[in-house]
Short mmCIF file of C-alpha atoms in Angstrom, two decimals:
data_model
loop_
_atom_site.label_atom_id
_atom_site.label_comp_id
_atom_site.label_asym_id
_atom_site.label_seq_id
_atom_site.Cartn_x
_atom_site.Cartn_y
_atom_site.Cartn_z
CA UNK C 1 93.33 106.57 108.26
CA UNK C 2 96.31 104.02 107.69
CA UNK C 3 99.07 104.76 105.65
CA UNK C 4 98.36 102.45 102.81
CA UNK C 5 94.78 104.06 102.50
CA UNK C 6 96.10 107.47 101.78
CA UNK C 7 98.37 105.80 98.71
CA UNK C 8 95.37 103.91 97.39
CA UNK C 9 93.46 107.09 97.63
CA UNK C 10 96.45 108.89 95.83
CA UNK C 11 97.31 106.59 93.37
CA UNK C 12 92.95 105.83 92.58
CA UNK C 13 93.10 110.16 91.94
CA UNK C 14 95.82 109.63 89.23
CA UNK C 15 99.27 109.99 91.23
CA UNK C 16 100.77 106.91 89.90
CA UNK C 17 104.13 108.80 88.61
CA UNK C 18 107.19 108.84 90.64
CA UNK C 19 105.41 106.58 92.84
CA UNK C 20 108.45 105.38 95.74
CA UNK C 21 108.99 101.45 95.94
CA UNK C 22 108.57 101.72 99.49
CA UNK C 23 105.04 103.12 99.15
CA UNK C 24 103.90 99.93 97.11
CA UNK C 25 105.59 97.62 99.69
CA UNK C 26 103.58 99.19 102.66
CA UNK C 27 100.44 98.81 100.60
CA UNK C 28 101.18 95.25 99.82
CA UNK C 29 102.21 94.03 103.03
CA UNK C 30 99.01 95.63 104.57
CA UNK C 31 96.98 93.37 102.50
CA UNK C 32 98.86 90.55 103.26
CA UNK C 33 100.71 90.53 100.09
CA UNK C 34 104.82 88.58 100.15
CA UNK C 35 107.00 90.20 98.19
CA UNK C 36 110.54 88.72 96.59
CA UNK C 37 112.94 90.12 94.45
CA UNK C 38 113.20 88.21 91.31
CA UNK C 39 117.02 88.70 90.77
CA UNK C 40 116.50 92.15 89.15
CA UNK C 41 114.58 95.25 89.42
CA UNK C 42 111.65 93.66 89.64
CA UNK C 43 109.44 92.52 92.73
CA UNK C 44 106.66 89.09 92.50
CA UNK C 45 104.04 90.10 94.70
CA UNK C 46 102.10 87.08 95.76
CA UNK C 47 98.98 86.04 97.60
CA UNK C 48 96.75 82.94 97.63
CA UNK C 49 93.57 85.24 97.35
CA UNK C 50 94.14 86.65 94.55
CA UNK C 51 94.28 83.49 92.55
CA UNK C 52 90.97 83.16 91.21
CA UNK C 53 91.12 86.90 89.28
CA UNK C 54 91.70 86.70 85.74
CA UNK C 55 94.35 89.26 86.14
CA UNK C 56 96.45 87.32 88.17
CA UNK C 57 95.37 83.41 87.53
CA UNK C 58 99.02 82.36 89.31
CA UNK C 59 98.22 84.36 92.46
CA UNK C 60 101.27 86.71 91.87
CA UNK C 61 102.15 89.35 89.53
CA UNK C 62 105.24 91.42 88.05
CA UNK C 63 106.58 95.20 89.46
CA UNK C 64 108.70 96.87 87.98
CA UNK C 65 110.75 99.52 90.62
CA UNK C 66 113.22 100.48 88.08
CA UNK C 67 111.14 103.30 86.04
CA UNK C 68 112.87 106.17 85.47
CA UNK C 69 115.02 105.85 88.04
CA UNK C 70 115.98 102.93 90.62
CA UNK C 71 113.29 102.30 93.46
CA UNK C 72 110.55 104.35 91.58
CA UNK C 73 107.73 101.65 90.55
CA UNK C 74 105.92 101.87 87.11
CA UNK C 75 102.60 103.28 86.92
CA UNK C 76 101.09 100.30 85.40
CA UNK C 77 102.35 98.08 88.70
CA UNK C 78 100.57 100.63 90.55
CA UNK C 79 97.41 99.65 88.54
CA UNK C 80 97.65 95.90 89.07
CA UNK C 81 98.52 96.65 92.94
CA UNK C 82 95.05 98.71 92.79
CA UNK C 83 93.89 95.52 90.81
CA UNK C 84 95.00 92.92 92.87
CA UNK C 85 93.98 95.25 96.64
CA UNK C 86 90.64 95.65 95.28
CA UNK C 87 90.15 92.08 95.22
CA UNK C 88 91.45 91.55 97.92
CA UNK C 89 89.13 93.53 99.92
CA UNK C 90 86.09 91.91 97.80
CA UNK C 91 87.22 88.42 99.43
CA UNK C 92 87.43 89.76 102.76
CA UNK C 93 83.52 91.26 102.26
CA UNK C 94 82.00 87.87 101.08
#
């Protein structure tokens, strides 16, 4: 089993606190996902897939890796990465 699977697996159990930054990156870029900084302590995450979700009607969406502590990511960005990789894999079924 990948990496990324054993987050999503995690995180989908409830371990969304104290979640590293790193963690979400390797999830995202396994699911083709570009990431930016936007100037801050945030991330835009961004794919062309996920455009057509009602969640995320831009194709990108906000994280914030500054909870807590620097480079820990929020647990509600963990739920619109779980979001936005569920989709994601619902595209690449149909």
């Amino acid at each position: 089993m990948k990496k990324s699977e054993k987050h999503l697996r995690a995180w989908r159990s409830g371990a969304k606190n104290d979640v590293p930054g790193e963690a979400v990156k390797l999830v995202l870029d396994d699911f083709g996902f570009s990431i930016r900084q936007d100037g801050g302590n945030h991330w835009l995450a961004y794919h062309d897939g996920i455009r057509n979700n009602p969640h995320f009607p831009i194709g990108r969406f906000r994280i914030n890796a500054h909870y807590k502590r620097q480079g820990v990511v929020h647990p509600s960005a963990i739920n619109d990465v779980l979001r936005a990789v569920d989709h994601r894999r619902e595209l690449d079924h149909d």
